[in-house]
Structures are given as structure tokens and as C-alpha cells.
mmCIF file of C-alpha atoms in Angstrom:
data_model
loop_
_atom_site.group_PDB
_atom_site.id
_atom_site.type_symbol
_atom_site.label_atom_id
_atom_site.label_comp_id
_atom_site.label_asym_id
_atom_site.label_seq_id
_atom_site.Cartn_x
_atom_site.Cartn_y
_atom_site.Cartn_z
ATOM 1 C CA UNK J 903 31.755 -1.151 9.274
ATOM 2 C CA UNK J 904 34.925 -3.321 9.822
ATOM 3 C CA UNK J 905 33.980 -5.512 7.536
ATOM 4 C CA UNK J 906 36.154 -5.037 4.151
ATOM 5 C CA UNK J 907 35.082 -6.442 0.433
ATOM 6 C CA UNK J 908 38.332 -7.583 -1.303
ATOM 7 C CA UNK J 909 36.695 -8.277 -4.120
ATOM 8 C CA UNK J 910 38.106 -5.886 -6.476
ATOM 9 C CA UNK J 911 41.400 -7.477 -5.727
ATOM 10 C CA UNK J 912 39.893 -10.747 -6.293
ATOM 11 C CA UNK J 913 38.871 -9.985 -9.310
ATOM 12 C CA UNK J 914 42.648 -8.636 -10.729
ATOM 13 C CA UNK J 915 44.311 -11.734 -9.217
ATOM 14 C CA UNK J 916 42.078 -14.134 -11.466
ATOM 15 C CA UNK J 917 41.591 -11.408 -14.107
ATOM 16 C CA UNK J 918 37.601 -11.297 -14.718
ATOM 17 C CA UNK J 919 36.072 -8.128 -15.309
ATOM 18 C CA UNK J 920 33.399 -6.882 -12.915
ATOM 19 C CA UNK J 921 30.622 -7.270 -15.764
ATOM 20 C CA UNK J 922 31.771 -10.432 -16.435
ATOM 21 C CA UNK J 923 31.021 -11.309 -12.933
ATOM 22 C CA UNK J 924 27.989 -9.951 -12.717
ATOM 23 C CA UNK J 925 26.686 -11.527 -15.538
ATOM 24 C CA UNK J 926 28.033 -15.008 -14.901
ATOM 25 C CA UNK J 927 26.394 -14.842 -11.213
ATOM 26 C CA UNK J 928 22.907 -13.076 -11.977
ATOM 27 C CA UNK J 929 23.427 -10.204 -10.108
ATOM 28 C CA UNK J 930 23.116 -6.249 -12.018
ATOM 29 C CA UNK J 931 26.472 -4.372 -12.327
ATOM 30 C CA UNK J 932 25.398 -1.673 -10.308
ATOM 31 C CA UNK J 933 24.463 -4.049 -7.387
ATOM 32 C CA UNK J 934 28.235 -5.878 -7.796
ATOM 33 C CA UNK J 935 29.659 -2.158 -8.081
ATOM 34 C CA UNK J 936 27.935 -1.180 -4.495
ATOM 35 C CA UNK J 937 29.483 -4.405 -3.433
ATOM 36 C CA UNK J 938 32.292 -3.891 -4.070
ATOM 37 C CA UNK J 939 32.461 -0.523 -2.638
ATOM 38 C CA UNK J 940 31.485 -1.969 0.364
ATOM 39 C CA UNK J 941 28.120 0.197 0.491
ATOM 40 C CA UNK J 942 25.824 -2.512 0.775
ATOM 41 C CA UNK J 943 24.117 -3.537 4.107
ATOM 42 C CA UNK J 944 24.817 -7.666 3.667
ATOM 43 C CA UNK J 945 25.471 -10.424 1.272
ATOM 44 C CA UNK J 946 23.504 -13.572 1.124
ATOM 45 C CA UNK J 947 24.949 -16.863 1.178
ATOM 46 C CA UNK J 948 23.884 -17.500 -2.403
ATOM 47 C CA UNK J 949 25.661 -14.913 -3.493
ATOM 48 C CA UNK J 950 29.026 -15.491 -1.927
ATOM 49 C CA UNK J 951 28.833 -19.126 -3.054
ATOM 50 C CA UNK J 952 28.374 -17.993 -6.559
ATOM 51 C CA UNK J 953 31.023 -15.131 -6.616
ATOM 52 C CA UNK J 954 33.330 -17.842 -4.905
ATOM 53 C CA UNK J 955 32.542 -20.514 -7.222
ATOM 54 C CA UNK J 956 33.165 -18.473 -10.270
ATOM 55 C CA UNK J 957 36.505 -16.775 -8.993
ATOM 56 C CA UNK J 958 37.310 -19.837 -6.979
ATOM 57 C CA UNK J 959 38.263 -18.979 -3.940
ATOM 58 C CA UNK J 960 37.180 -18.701 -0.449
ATOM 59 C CA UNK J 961 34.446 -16.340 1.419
ATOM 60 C CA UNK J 962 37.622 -15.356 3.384
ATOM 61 C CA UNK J 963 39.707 -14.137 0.073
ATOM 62 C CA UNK J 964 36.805 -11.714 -0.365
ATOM 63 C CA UNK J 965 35.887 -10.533 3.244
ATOM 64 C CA UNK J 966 38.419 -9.084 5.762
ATOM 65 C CA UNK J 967 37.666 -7.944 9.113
ATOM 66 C CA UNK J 968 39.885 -5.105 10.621
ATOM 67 C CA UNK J 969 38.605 -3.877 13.615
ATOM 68 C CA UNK J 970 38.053 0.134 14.558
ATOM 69 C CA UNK J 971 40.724 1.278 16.068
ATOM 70 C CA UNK J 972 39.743 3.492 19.309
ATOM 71 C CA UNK J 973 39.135 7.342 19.352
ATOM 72 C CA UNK J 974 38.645 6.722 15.146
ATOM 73 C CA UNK J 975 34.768 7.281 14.496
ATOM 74 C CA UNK J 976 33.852 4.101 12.188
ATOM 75 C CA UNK J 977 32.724 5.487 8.251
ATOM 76 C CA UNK J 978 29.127 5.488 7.816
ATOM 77 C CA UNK J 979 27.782 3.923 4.681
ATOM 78 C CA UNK R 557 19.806 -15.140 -8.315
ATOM 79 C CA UNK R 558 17.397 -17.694 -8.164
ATOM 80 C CA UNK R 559 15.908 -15.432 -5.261
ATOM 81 C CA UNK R 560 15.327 -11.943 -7.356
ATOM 82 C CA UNK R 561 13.930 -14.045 -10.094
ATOM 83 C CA UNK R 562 11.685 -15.866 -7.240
ATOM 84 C CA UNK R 563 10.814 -11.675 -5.712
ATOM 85 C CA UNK R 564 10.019 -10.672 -9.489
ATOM 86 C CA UNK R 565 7.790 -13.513 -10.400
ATOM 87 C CA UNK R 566 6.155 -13.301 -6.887
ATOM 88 C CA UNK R 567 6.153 -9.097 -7.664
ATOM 89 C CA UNK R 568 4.198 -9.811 -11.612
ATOM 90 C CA UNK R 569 1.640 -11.682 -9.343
ATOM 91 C CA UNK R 570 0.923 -9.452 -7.059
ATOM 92 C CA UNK R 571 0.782 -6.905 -9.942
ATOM 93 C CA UNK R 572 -1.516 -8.883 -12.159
ATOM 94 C CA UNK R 573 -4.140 -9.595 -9.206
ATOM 95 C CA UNK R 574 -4.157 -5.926 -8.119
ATOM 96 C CA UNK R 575 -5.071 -5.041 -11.644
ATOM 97 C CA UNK R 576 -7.851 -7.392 -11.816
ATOM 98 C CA UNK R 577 -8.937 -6.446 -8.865
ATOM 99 C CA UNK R 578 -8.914 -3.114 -9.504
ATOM 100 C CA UNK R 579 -11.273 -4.084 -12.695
ATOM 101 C CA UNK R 580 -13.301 -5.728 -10.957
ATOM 102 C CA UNK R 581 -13.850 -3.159 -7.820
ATOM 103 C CA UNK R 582 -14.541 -0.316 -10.576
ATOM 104 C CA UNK R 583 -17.089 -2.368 -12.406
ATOM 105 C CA UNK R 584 -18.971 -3.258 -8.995
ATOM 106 C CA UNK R 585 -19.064 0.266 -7.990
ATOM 107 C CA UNK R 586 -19.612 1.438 -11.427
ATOM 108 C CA UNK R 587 -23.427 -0.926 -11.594
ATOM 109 C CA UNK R 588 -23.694 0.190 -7.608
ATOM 110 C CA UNK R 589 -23.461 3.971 -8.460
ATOM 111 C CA UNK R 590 -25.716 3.108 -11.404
ATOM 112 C CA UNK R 591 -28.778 1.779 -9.686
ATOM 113 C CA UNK R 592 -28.533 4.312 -6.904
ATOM 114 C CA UNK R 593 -28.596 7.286 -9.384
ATOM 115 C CA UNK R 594 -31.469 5.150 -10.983
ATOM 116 C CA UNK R 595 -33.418 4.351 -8.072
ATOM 117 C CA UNK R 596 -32.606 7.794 -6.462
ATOM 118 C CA UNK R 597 -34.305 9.695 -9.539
ATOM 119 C CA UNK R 598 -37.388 6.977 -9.784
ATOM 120 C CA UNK R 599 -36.116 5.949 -13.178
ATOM 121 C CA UNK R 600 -36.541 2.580 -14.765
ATOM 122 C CA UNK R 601 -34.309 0.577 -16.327
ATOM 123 C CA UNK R 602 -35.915 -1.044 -19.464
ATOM 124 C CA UNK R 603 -39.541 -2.117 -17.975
ATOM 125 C CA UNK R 604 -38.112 -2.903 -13.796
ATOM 126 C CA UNK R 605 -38.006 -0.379 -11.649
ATOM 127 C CA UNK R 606 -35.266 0.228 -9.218
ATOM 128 C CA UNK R 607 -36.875 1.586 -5.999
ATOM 129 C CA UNK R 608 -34.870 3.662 -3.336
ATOM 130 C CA UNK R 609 -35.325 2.606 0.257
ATOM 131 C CA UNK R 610 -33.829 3.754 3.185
ATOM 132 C CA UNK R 611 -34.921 2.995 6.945
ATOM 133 C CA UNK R 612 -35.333 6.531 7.611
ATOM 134 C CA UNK R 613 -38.209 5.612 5.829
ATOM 135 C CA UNK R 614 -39.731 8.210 3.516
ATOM 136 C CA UNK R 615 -37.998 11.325 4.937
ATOM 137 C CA UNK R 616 -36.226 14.031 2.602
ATOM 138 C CA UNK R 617 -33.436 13.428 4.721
ATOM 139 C CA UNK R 618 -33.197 9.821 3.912
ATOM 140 C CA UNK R 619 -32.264 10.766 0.142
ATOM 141 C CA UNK R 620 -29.398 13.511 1.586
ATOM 142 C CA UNK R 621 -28.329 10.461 3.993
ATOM 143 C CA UNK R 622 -27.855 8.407 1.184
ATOM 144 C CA UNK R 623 -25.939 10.668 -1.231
ATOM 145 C CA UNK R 624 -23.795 11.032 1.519
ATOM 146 C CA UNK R 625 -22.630 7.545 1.996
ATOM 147 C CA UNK R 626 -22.729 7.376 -2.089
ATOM 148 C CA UNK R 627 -20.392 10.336 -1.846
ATOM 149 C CA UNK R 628 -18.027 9.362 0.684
ATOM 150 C CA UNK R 629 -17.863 5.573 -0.176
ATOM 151 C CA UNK R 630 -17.320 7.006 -4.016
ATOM 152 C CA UNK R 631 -13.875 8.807 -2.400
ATOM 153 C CA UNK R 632 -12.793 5.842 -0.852
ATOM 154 C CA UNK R 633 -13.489 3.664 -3.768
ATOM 155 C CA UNK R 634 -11.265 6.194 -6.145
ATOM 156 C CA UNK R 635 -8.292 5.683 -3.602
ATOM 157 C CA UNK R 636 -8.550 2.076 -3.293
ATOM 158 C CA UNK R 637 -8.367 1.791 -7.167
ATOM 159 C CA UNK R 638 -5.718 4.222 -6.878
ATOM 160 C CA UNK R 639 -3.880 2.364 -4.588
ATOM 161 C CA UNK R 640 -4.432 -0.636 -6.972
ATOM 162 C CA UNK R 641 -3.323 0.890 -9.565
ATOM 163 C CA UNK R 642 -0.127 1.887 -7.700
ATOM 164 C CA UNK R 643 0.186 -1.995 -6.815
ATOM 165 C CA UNK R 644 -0.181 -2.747 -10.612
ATOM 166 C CA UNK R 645 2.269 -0.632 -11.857
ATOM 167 C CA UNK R 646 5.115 -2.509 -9.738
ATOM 168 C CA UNK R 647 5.182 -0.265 -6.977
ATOM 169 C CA UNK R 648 4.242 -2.494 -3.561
ATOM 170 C CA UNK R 649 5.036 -0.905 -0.859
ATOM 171 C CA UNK R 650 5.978 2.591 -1.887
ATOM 172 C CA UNK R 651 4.960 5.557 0.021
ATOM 173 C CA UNK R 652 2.678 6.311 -2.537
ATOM 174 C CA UNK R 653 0.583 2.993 -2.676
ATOM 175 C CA UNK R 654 0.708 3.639 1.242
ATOM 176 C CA UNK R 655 -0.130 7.046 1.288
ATOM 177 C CA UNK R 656 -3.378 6.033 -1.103
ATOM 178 C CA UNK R 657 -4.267 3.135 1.052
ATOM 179 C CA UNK R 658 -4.050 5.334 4.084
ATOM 180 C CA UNK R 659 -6.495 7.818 2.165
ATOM 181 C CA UNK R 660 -8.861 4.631 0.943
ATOM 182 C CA UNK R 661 -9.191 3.686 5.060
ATOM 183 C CA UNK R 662 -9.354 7.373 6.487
ATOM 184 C CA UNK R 663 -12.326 8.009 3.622
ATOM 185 C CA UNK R 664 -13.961 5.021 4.432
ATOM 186 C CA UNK R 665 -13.743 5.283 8.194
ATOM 187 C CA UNK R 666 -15.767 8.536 6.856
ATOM 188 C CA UNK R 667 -18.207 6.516 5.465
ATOM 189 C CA UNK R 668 -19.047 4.400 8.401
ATOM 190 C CA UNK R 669 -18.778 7.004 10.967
ATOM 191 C CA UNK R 670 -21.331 9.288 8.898
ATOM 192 C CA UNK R 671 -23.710 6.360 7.861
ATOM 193 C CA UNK R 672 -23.410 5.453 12.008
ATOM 194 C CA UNK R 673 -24.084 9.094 13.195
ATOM 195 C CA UNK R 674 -25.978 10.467 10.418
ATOM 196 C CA UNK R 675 -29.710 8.626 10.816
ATOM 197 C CA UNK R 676 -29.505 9.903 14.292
ATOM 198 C CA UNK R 677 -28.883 13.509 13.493
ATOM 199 C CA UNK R 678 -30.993 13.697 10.711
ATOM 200 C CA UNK R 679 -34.139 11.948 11.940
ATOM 201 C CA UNK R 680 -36.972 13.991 12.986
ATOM 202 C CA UNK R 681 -38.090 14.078 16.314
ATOM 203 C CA UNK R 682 -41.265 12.362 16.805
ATOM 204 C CA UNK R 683 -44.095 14.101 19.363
ATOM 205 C CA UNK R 684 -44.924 11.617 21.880
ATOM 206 C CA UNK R 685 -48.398 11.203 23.614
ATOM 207 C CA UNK R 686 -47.180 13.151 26.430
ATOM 208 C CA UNK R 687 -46.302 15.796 24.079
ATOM 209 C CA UNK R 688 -42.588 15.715 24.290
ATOM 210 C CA UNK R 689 -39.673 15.139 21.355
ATOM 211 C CA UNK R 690 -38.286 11.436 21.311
ATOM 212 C CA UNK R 691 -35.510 11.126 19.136
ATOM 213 C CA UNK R 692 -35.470 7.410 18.247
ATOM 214 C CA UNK R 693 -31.717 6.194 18.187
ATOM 215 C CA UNK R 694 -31.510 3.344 16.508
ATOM 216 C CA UNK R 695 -27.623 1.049 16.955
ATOM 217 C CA UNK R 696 -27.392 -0.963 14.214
ATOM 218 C CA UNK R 697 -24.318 -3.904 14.733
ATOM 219 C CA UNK R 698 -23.787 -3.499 10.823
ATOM 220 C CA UNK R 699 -22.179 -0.009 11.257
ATOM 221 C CA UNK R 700 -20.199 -0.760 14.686
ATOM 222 C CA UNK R 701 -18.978 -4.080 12.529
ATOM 223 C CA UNK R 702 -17.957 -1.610 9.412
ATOM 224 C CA UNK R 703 -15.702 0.994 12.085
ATOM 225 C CA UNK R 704 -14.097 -1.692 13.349
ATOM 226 C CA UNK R 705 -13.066 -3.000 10.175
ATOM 227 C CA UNK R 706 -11.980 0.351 8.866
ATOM 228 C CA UNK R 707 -10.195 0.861 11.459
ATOM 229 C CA UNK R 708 -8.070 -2.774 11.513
ATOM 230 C CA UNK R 709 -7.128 -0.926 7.965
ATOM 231 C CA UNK R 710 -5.104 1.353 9.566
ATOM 232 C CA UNK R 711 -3.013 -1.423 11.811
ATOM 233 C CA UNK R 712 -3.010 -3.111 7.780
ATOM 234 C CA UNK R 713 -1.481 1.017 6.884
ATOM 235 C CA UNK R 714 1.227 0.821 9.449
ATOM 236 C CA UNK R 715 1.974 -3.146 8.664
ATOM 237 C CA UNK R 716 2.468 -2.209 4.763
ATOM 238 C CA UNK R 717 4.654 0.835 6.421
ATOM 239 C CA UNK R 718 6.771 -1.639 7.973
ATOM 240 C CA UNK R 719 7.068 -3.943 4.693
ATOM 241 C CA UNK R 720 8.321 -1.126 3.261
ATOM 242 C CA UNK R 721 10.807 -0.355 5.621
ATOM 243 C CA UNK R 722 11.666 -4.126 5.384
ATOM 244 C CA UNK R 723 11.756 -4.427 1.498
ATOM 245 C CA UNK R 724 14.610 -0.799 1.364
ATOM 246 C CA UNK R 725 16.665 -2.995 3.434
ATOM 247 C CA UNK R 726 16.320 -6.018 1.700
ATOM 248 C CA UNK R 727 16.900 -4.184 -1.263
ATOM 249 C CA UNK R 728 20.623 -3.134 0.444
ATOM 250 C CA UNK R 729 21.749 -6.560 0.240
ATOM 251 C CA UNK R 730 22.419 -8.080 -2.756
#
């Protein structure tokens, strides 16, 4: 998917630890750890308001999109 | 999230009617298997008697008839329960609640088909005036009503198939 989760960088810049996060949201660890790994099939709008709220910052500071780039074979997650 | 919490309240719901239900469905059986063993033997409970009746009238084969739809409906009835119990324990659409479901309707579909086909295959033919075998087939609406029903629980099978498929995705996105 072109689609990248930043997330992990987000969380050095502002210095919160990923259980931290989790907690503070309402989401499990092991969901915010497939998150952030990218391995996860969506993200609902609640949960990117909460993640941006806490971290304050933007939906776009956490999602990137880089297109494929032709004759590369996208990863499958 | 407000919506998991929403899913998991929603989920102990679902659990605690299943497991009522499943109570209940054992404890109607349960006085149902009762009476026919009862009434099937000619014994009395306390001073009433329970009296078998079947409208194959008073044939030996009405008793095997009967035992038969006891039998089958008793198969069904343990994979319902199962299937409730399943639901119960937290597990809604998993392949195993389906799988038991799937038995429940296939047993029951049994049931009807037998209790349908059965009077007509097991009544004796009757010597007419002219002196030739009539075999009286009898269509009761009852038993037509029944397969149809048991088989809508197969479209209800595929549908719980499908929530399945629905709640593994929904379970991808957090």
C-alpha cells in the first residue's frame, strides 16, 4: 500500500512512548504496534483525531502517500 | 475508543441472551423429551396420564415414526445449544458457532424432511373394495411450512458467514 504511517517518527519528535499513547487514546499496544507497522487495513476517524490530539499535530504529520513506482510489485500486508 | 467499548458492551449482550436462551431451549426440550418418554411407555406422572397420539393412528409404526422425529429433533437441539453456547462464551461469528449452526439447520432439515416423508412410507396400505392397495398420502402444510423454514436457516448460515468475514476485517482496523 502507498500509504505510509509516520507515526513512529511522530512519536520521537514529541517524545511519548508508544504505551503511553496507547493508553492515553484507548486503543491496546498491540493494535498501536500493527499501526504503526503499517499492517493494519484502515484507521477510523476517531482514532486519528485522538492520536492527533494527544501528539498535536496533523493527520498529514502521520500519513504519507508515496506512490508505487512502475515495474516495483507493491508489499503485501 | 468509545466504539470498542460500544462492540464489547453490545458483544456481553449478545452473550448474556444466548446463554439464557440456551437455558431456556434445554429446559423446554428437557420437559418435551420427558412427556414423550412418559407417554411413549404409558406411564403416569403422579395420578394424569400422558397419552401418546400420533395420526398414523394406532400403528406400531406410529411409535418408530415418532422416536424418529424425537431422535433427530434431539440432534438438532444439542447443536443449537451448542451453537449457543459458542455465542455465550464470546465467540459470535467464529467458524465454530457457524459450523454448529450449520449442523443445528442440516439436522433439523432432517427432522422435517423425515417427519414429511416418513407417514407416507411407513403407513400401511389399506385394501380397497375393489381389492387393490391405496396408500393414503396425506400433505400436511405444517411440514412444507417447517422445510421452508429450515431451509431460510441456511441463507441465515451463509449471512453469519459473511458477518464473519465482515467482523476479521473490521477487526484490521483499529
Amino acid at each position: 500500500m502507498p500509504i505510509i504511517v509516520r507515526l513512529d517518527v511522530m512519536l520521537a519528535l514529541r517524545k511519548v512512548r508508544s504505551k503511553e499513547l496507547a493508553s492515553d487514546i484507548g486503543i491496546t499496544e498491540a493494535n498501536l504496534s500493527l499501526l504503526k507497522s503499517g499492517k493494519v487495513k484502515g484507521i477510523r476517524f476517531a482514532t486519528l483525531e485522538a492520536i492527533c490530539e494527544r501528539l498535536e499535530c496533523q493527520p498529514g504529520d502521520l500519513l504519507e502517500y508515496q506512490p508505487a513506482q512502475a515495474g516495483t510489485e507493491p508489499p503485501r500486508s | 475508543m468509545s466504539t470498542n467499548a460500544e462492540n464489547d458492551s453490545s458483544n456481553a449482550a449478545t452473550a448474556r441472551t444466548a446463554a439464557r436462551l440456551r437455558i431456556g431451549i434445554l429446559a423446554v426440550f428437557g420437559v418435551i423429551l420427558l412427556l414423550y418418554v412418559v407417554g411413549r411407555l404409558g406411564l403416569h406422572i403422579g395420578s394424569a396420564g400422558v397419552l401418546f397420539r400420533s395420526h398414523l393412528g394406532a400403528q406400531p409404526s406410529a411409535g418408530y415414526l415418532g422416536d424418529g422425529i424425537m431422535l433427530l429433533l434431539a440432534v438438532a437441539i444439542y447443536w443449537l445449544t451448542a451453537a449457543l453456547k459458542s455465542i455465550a462464551n464470546g465467540g459470535l461469528f467464529t467458524r465454530q458457532t457457524i459450523r454448529q449452526f450449520r449442523h443445528f439447520a442440516l439436522w433439523l432439515l432432517g427432522m422435517a424432511l423425515y417427519s414429511f416423508i416418513a407417514p407416507m412410507l411407513l403407513g400401511r396400505p389399506q385394501l380397497g373394495k375393489d381389492m387393490h392397495h391405496r396408500v393414503m398420502i396425506a400433505l400436511d402444510l405444517k411440514d412444507l411450512l417447517l422445510i421452508g423454514i429450515t431451509g431460510l436457516l441456511f441463507l441465515v448460515t451463509r449471512l453469519l458467514e459473511r458477518a464473519g468475514e465482515i467482523e476479521q476485517e473490521n477487526r484490521e482496523i483499529v
